[in-house]
Coordinates of C-alpha atoms and ligand atoms in Angstrom, one line a residue:
X1 CA 94.8 108.7 65.3
X2 CA 97.4 106.1 66.2
X3 CA 97.6 104.1 69.5
X4 CA 99.0 101.2 71.2
X5 CA 96.0 98.8 71.5
X6 CA 96.4 95.4 73.2
X7 CA 93.5 92.3 72.0
X8 CA 93.8 90.1 75.0
X9 CA 95.6 90.3 78.6
X10 CA 99.9 89.9 78.2
X11 CA 99.4 89.6 74.0
X12 CA 101.3 92.1 72.9
X13 CA 100.3 95.7 71.8
X14 CA 100.6 96.8 68.2
X15 CA 100.5 99.8 66.6
X16 CA 97.1 100.5 65.5
X17 CA 94.7 103.3 63.6
X18 CA 91.8 103.7 65.6
X19 CA 88.5 106.5 65.5
X20 CA 89.5 109.5 67.1
X21 CA 88.1 110.1 71.1
X22 CA 84.8 112.1 71.2
X23 CA 85.0 115.2 73.7
X24 CA 82.8 115.2 76.6
X25 CA 80.8 118.3 76.7
X26 CA 82.3 118.6 80.0
X27 CA 85.9 117.5 78.9
X28 CA 88.7 117.9 76.8
X29 CA 90.5 115.8 74.1
X30 CA 94.5 116.2 75.1
X31 CA 97.1 115.4 72.2
X32 CA 99.5 113.6 74.0
X33 CA 103.4 114.9 74.4
X34 CA 104.4 112.5 76.9
X35 CA 103.3 109.0 78.5
X36 CA 104.9 107.2 81.3
X37 CA 104.8 103.6 81.6
X38 CA 103.6 102.4 84.9
X39 CA 104.1 99.3 86.6
X40 CA 100.2 99.9 87.4
X41 CA 99.5 99.8 83.2
X42 CA 101.6 96.3 83.2
X43 CA 99.0 94.9 86.1
X44 CA 96.3 96.0 83.6
X45 CA 98.1 94.3 80.9
X46 CA 98.4 91.2 82.7
X47 CA 94.8 91.0 84.0
X48 CA 96.1 91.7 87.7
X49 CA 93.6 94.8 87.0
X50 CA 90.2 93.8 84.5
X51 CA 89.8 96.3 81.8
X52 CA 87.7 96.2 78.6
X53 CA 89.3 94.8 75.5
X54 CA 90.6 95.4 73.4
X55 CA 92.6 98.2 75.3
X56 CA 94.5 101.1 75.2
X57 CA 96.6 101.6 78.2
X58 CA 98.4 104.7 79.6
X59 CA 97.8 107.0 82.2
X60 CA 100.8 109.3 83.5
X61 CA 100.5 111.9 80.6
X62 CA 101.5 115.5 79.7
X63 CA 100.2 116.9 76.8
X64 CA 97.9 119.9 75.1
X65 CA 94.4 120.5 75.1
X66 CA 93.5 119.8 71.4
X67 CA 89.7 120.5 71.8
X68 CA 87.6 121.8 74.9
X69 CA 83.8 120.4 75.3
X70 CA 81.1 123.6 75.4
X71 CA 80.7 123.3 79.2
X72 CA 84.3 124.0 79.9
X73 CA 85.2 127.7 80.6
X74 CA 88.7 127.3 82.5
X75 CA 90.2 125.7 79.8
X76 CA 91.0 126.0 75.5
X77 CA 92.7 124.8 72.9
X78 CA 96.3 124.6 73.5
X79 CA 97.1 124.8 77.1
X80 CA 99.6 122.9 77.9
X81 CA 98.2 120.2 80.8
X82 CA 98.8 117.1 83.1
X83 CA 95.7 115.2 84.8
X84 CA 96.0 112.8 88.1
X85 CA 95.5 109.5 86.9
X86 CA 92.2 109.4 89.0
X87 CA 89.9 111.6 87.2
X88 CA 86.6 112.8 89.5
X89 CA 82.9 113.1 88.1
X90 CA 83.1 116.7 89.4
X91 CA 79.9 116.6 91.0
X92 CA 79.7 114.3 94.0
X93 CA 80.5 115.2 97.6
X94 CA 83.9 114.2 97.5
X95 CA 84.6 116.1 94.4
X96 CA 83.1 119.3 95.5
X97 CA 85.4 118.6 98.6
X98 CA 88.4 118.9 97.0
X99 CA 88.7 115.0 97.1
X100 CA 88.3 113.8 93.7
X101 CA 91.0 111.0 94.5
X102 CA 88.7 109.2 95.7
X103 CA 85.5 110.0 93.8
X104 CA 83.1 107.2 93.6
X105 CA 82.4 107.9 90.1
X106 CA 86.0 108.4 89.1
X107 CA 87.2 107.3 85.6
X108 CA 91.3 106.7 85.1
X109 CA 92.5 107.0 81.6
X110 CA 94.2 103.7 80.9
X111 CA 91.7 101.7 83.4
X112 CA 88.2 102.6 82.6
X113 CA 88.5 104.1 79.1
X114 CA 91.5 104.1 76.9
X115 CA 94.6 105.6 77.5
X116 CA 97.6 107.6 76.9
X117 CA 99.6 105.1 74.8
X118 CA 97.9 107.4 71.9
X119 CA 98.0 110.4 70.0
X120 CA 94.7 111.8 71.9
X121 CA 92.8 111.0 75.2
X122 CA 89.4 112.2 76.1
X123 CA 89.4 113.6 79.8
X124 CA 86.1 114.4 81.8
X125 CA 85.2 116.9 84.1
X126 CA 87.9 119.2 82.7
X127 CA 87.8 121.9 85.5
X128 CA 87.9 119.2 88.0
X129 CA 90.8 117.4 86.9
X130 CA 93.2 119.3 84.4
X131 CA 96.6 121.0 85.9
X132 CA 98.5 123.7 84.4
X133 CA 102.0 122.8 83.5
X134 CA 104.6 125.3 84.0
X135 CA 106.3 127.1 80.9
X136 CA 109.3 125.5 79.9
X137 CA 108.8 121.8 81.6
X138 CA 109.3 119.5 79.2
X139 CA 106.6 116.8 78.4
X140 CA 109.0 114.0 79.0
X141 CA 109.5 115.3 82.6
X142 CA 106.0 116.7 83.2
X143 CA 104.3 112.9 82.6
X144 CA 105.4 111.3 86.1
X145 CA 103.5 114.3 87.2
X146 CA 100.1 112.2 86.7
X147 CA 101.0 109.3 88.9
X148 CA 104.1 108.4 90.6
X149 CA 105.7 112.2 91.6
X150 CA 101.7 113.1 92.9
X151 CA 101.0 109.8 94.4
X152 CA 104.4 110.1 96.3
X153 CA 104.1 113.7 97.0
X154 CA 100.6 113.3 98.7
X155 CA 101.7 110.7 100.4
X156 CA 104.7 112.4 102.1
X157 CA 102.9 115.7 103.0
X158 CA 99.0 115.0 103.4
X159 CA 99.3 111.6 105.3
X160 CA 103.2 111.4 106.3
X161 CA 103.2 115.0 107.3
X162 CA 107.1 114.8 107.0
X163 CA 109.1 117.8 108.2
X164 CA 112.9 118.6 107.6
X165 CA 115.6 116.7 109.7
X166 CA 112.9 113.7 110.5
X167 CA 113.5 110.4 109.5
X168 CA 112.0 108.9 106.2
X169 CA 111.9 105.2 105.4
X170 CA 110.6 104.4 101.8
X171 CA 109.8 100.6 100.9
X172 CA 110.3 99.6 97.3
X173 CA 112.5 101.4 95.5
X174 CA 110.4 101.5 91.9
X175 CA 108.6 104.4 90.5
X176 CA 106.6 105.6 93.0
X177 CA 109.3 104.6 95.7
X178 CA 112.1 106.5 94.1
X179 CA 109.9 109.5 93.7
X180 CA 109.2 109.3 97.2
X181 CA 113.0 109.4 97.9
X182 CA 113.4 112.1 95.6
X183 CA 110.7 114.4 97.0
X184 CA 111.4 113.0 100.6
X185 CA 115.2 114.7 100.2
X186 CA 113.7 117.7 98.9
X187 CA 111.9 118.4 101.7
X188 CA 114.6 118.1 104.2
X189 CA 113.9 114.5 105.8
X190 CA 116.5 112.1 106.3
X191 CA 115.9 109.2 103.9
X192 CA 116.3 105.5 104.3
X193 CA 115.4 103.7 101.2
X194 CA 114.8 99.7 101.5
X195 CA 114.9 97.4 98.4
X196 CA 116.0 93.8 97.6
X197 CA 117.9 95.3 94.4
X198 CA 121.5 96.7 94.5
X199 CA 120.6 98.7 91.4
X200 CA 117.3 100.6 92.9
X201 CA 119.2 101.0 95.8
X202 CA 121.9 102.6 94.0
X203 CA 119.7 105.2 91.9
X204 CA 117.7 105.5 95.5
X205 CA 121.3 106.6 96.8
X206 CA 121.4 109.1 93.8
X207 CA 118.3 110.7 94.2
X208 CA 119.0 111.3 97.8
X209 CA 118.8 108.7 99.8
X210 CA 121.0 108.9 103.0
X211 CA 121.0 105.1 103.9
X212 CA 120.1 102.1 101.7
X213 CA 118.6 99.0 103.2
X214 CA 119.2 95.8 101.6
X215 CA 115.8 94.0 102.4
X216 CA 117.5 90.6 101.7
X217 CA 119.9 90.8 104.1
X218 CA 118.7 91.4 107.2
X219 CA 115.1 92.3 108.9
X220 CA 114.5 96.2 107.6
X221 CA 112.8 97.1 110.4
X222 CA 115.9 96.2 112.8
X223 CA 118.4 98.2 110.6
X224 CA 116.2 101.4 110.7
X225 CA 115.7 100.9 114.2
X226 CA 119.5 100.8 114.6
X227 CA 120.4 103.8 112.2
X228 CA 117.9 106.1 113.5
X229 CA 117.7 105.6 117.3
X230 CA 114.0 104.0 117.5
X231 CA 112.5 104.1 113.9
X232 CA 111.4 106.1 111.7
X233 CA 108.9 109.2 112.2
X234 CA 107.5 108.0 108.9
X235 CA 107.0 105.2 106.8
X236 CA 105.5 104.5 103.1
X237 CA 105.4 101.3 101.7
X238 CA 105.4 101.8 97.6
X239 CA 105.4 98.5 96.7
X240 CA 102.4 96.8 98.3
X241 CA 102.9 93.5 99.6
X242 CA 101.8 91.8 102.8
X243 CA 105.6 91.6 103.6
X244 CA 106.6 95.2 102.9
X245 CA 103.1 96.6 104.5
X246 CA 103.8 95.3 108.0
X247 CA 107.4 95.8 107.7
X248 CA 106.6 99.5 107.4
X249 CA 104.7 99.5 110.3
X250 CA 107.4 98.0 112.3
X251 CA 109.8 100.4 111.1
X252 CA 108.3 103.2 113.1
X253 CA 109.3 105.0 115.8
X254 CA 106.5 105.7 118.5
X255 CA 103.6 108.0 117.3
X256 CA 105.2 107.3 113.5
X257 CA 103.1 107.7 110.7
X258 CA 102.7 104.6 108.2
X259 CA 101.6 105.4 104.8
X260 CA 100.0 102.6 102.6
X261 CA 100.3 103.7 98.7
X262 CA 101.4 100.1 96.6
X263 CA 98.3 98.7 95.8
X264 CA 97.8 95.5 97.7
X265 CA 96.0 93.9 94.7
X266 CA 95.9 90.7 96.3
X267 CA 93.6 91.7 98.6
X268 CA 92.8 91.8 102.5
X269 CA 96.3 92.4 104.4
X270 CA 97.5 91.5 108.0
X271 CA 98.7 94.8 109.8
X272 CA 100.2 94.5 113.3
X273 CA 97.8 96.4 114.8
X274 CA 98.7 95.4 118.5
X275 CA 101.9 97.8 117.5
X276 CA 99.4 100.5 115.9
X277 CA 98.1 100.5 119.3
X278 CA 100.9 100.3 121.4
X279 CA 103.1 102.7 120.0
X280 CA 100.2 105.1 119.3
X281 CA 101.1 105.1 115.4
X282 CA 99.2 106.2 112.4
X283 CA 98.5 104.3 109.4
X284 CA 97.1 105.7 106.2
X285 CA 96.0 104.6 102.8
X286 CA 96.9 106.8 100.1
X287 CA 95.3 107.1 96.9
X288 CA 96.7 109.7 94.1
X289 CA 96.4 113.2 94.0
X290 CA 93.5 115.3 93.2
X291 CA 94.3 118.5 91.0
X292 CA 93.0 120.9 93.5
X293 CA 96.3 119.8 95.6
X294 CA 98.6 120.2 93.0
X295 CA 99.8 123.8 93.5
X296 CA 102.2 123.3 96.2
X297 CA 104.0 120.4 94.2
X298 CA 104.0 122.2 91.1
X299 CA 105.6 125.3 92.9
X300 CA 108.3 123.1 93.6
X301 CA 108.8 121.5 90.1
X302 CA 108.7 125.0 88.7
X303 CA 111.4 126.2 90.6
X304 CA 114.0 123.1 90.2
X305 CA 113.4 122.0 94.0
X306 CA 111.6 119.0 92.5
X307 CA 113.5 118.0 89.1
X308 CA 111.4 115.1 87.8
X309 CA 113.6 114.5 85.1
X310 CA 115.9 112.7 87.2
X311 CA 113.4 109.9 87.2
X312 CA 113.4 109.5 83.6
X313 CA 115.2 106.4 82.6
X314 CA 114.7 105.7 78.8
X315 CA 112.4 107.8 76.2
X316 CA 110.9 105.3 73.5
X317 CA 108.3 105.9 70.8
X318 CA 104.7 104.8 70.7
X319 CA 105.6 101.6 68.7
X320 CA 107.7 100.5 71.5
X321 CA 105.1 100.9 73.9
X322 CA 104.8 96.8 73.9
X323 CA 108.6 96.1 74.6
X324 CA 108.2 98.3 77.6
X325 CA 105.5 96.6 79.2
X326 CA 107.3 93.7 78.5
X327 CA 110.3 94.5 80.2
X328 CA 108.2 95.0 83.2
X329 CA 108.1 91.3 83.5
X330 CA 110.9 91.2 85.7
X331 CA 111.6 93.5 88.6
X332 CA 112.2 97.3 87.6
X333 CA 115.8 97.4 89.4
X334 CA 116.1 101.1 89.3
X335 CA 115.8 101.4 85.5
X336 CA 113.9 104.7 85.6
X337 CA 110.7 105.8 84.2
X338 CA 110.4 104.9 80.5
X339 CA 108.7 107.5 78.6
X340 CA 106.8 107.2 75.2
X341 CA 107.5 110.7 73.6
X342 CA 105.0 112.0 71.0
X343 CA 105.5 114.5 68.1
X344 CA 104.2 117.7 69.4
Ligands
ZN1 ZN1 100.7 104.7 87.6
ZN2 ZN1 83.1 112.8 92.3

């Protein structure tokens, strides 16, 4: 198969002929139809999130089952699928409870093994990790369901429990942040989008934000308190910096819910726990979404409530994967999701 392979951190990936992946007995090999290029792929490429070299990145994928292992009963060749970027082992107490997103033996295509910047990708524990795509949903529009859209959906619904009419603040309008803006608006929340880049805030407005807040001009928490009359009911830090994490907590009204989605790769991060006590705030970490929790989101995709194609900024071929990673050396500034499209 052909794959975009990098030999070292920061070295431009090259289109290379490599061996096809072996099909795990409990898993499948997926022929990739489309793969998003996510900032997490860039972090791995830069060595912020170590991988085994040489490496094939890519974890936001949609495609067709090409081969199923002998232990797989629910899936067969030809099924159109996507996969959560955190794949559970399918056997531990967390996977059996439906929480594969925190499986201690999790695998992640594009991080713990070869990913979807390739014509084929192997996925373990297919019964735990595969999600059927609605008929008629294009692979390009479906790719984001593996990472940014699912991550944002679960943060807002499982942890944020955002309801129609509530104020939702989204800090950082990159891939996950813009997905959260779109999903929040679809759920009926009144969305405030926070970023330092004017183009990102413009995109947020197009995707349903009622207010945008320039984080470079004033303290966003003070601006949000003013607009909302006391603070947001739910706030998401989709960026993952000490500053945005603290701001997300500070912008909440009493008894509000903060959801930390940005990975905070820098390590332990101070949080204003004094406010969490005095205002009875709820603070959550959110790490993707297990396949078991996908159905409500897929219903909204299938009926057109969530239009994931609106998140796509550009479609490229596999040969341009390296350039798409290199383009992330600067801030994304609302450019939209770059999707690698394969001939399928
Ligand atoms: Zn991702
Ligand atoms: Zn597990």
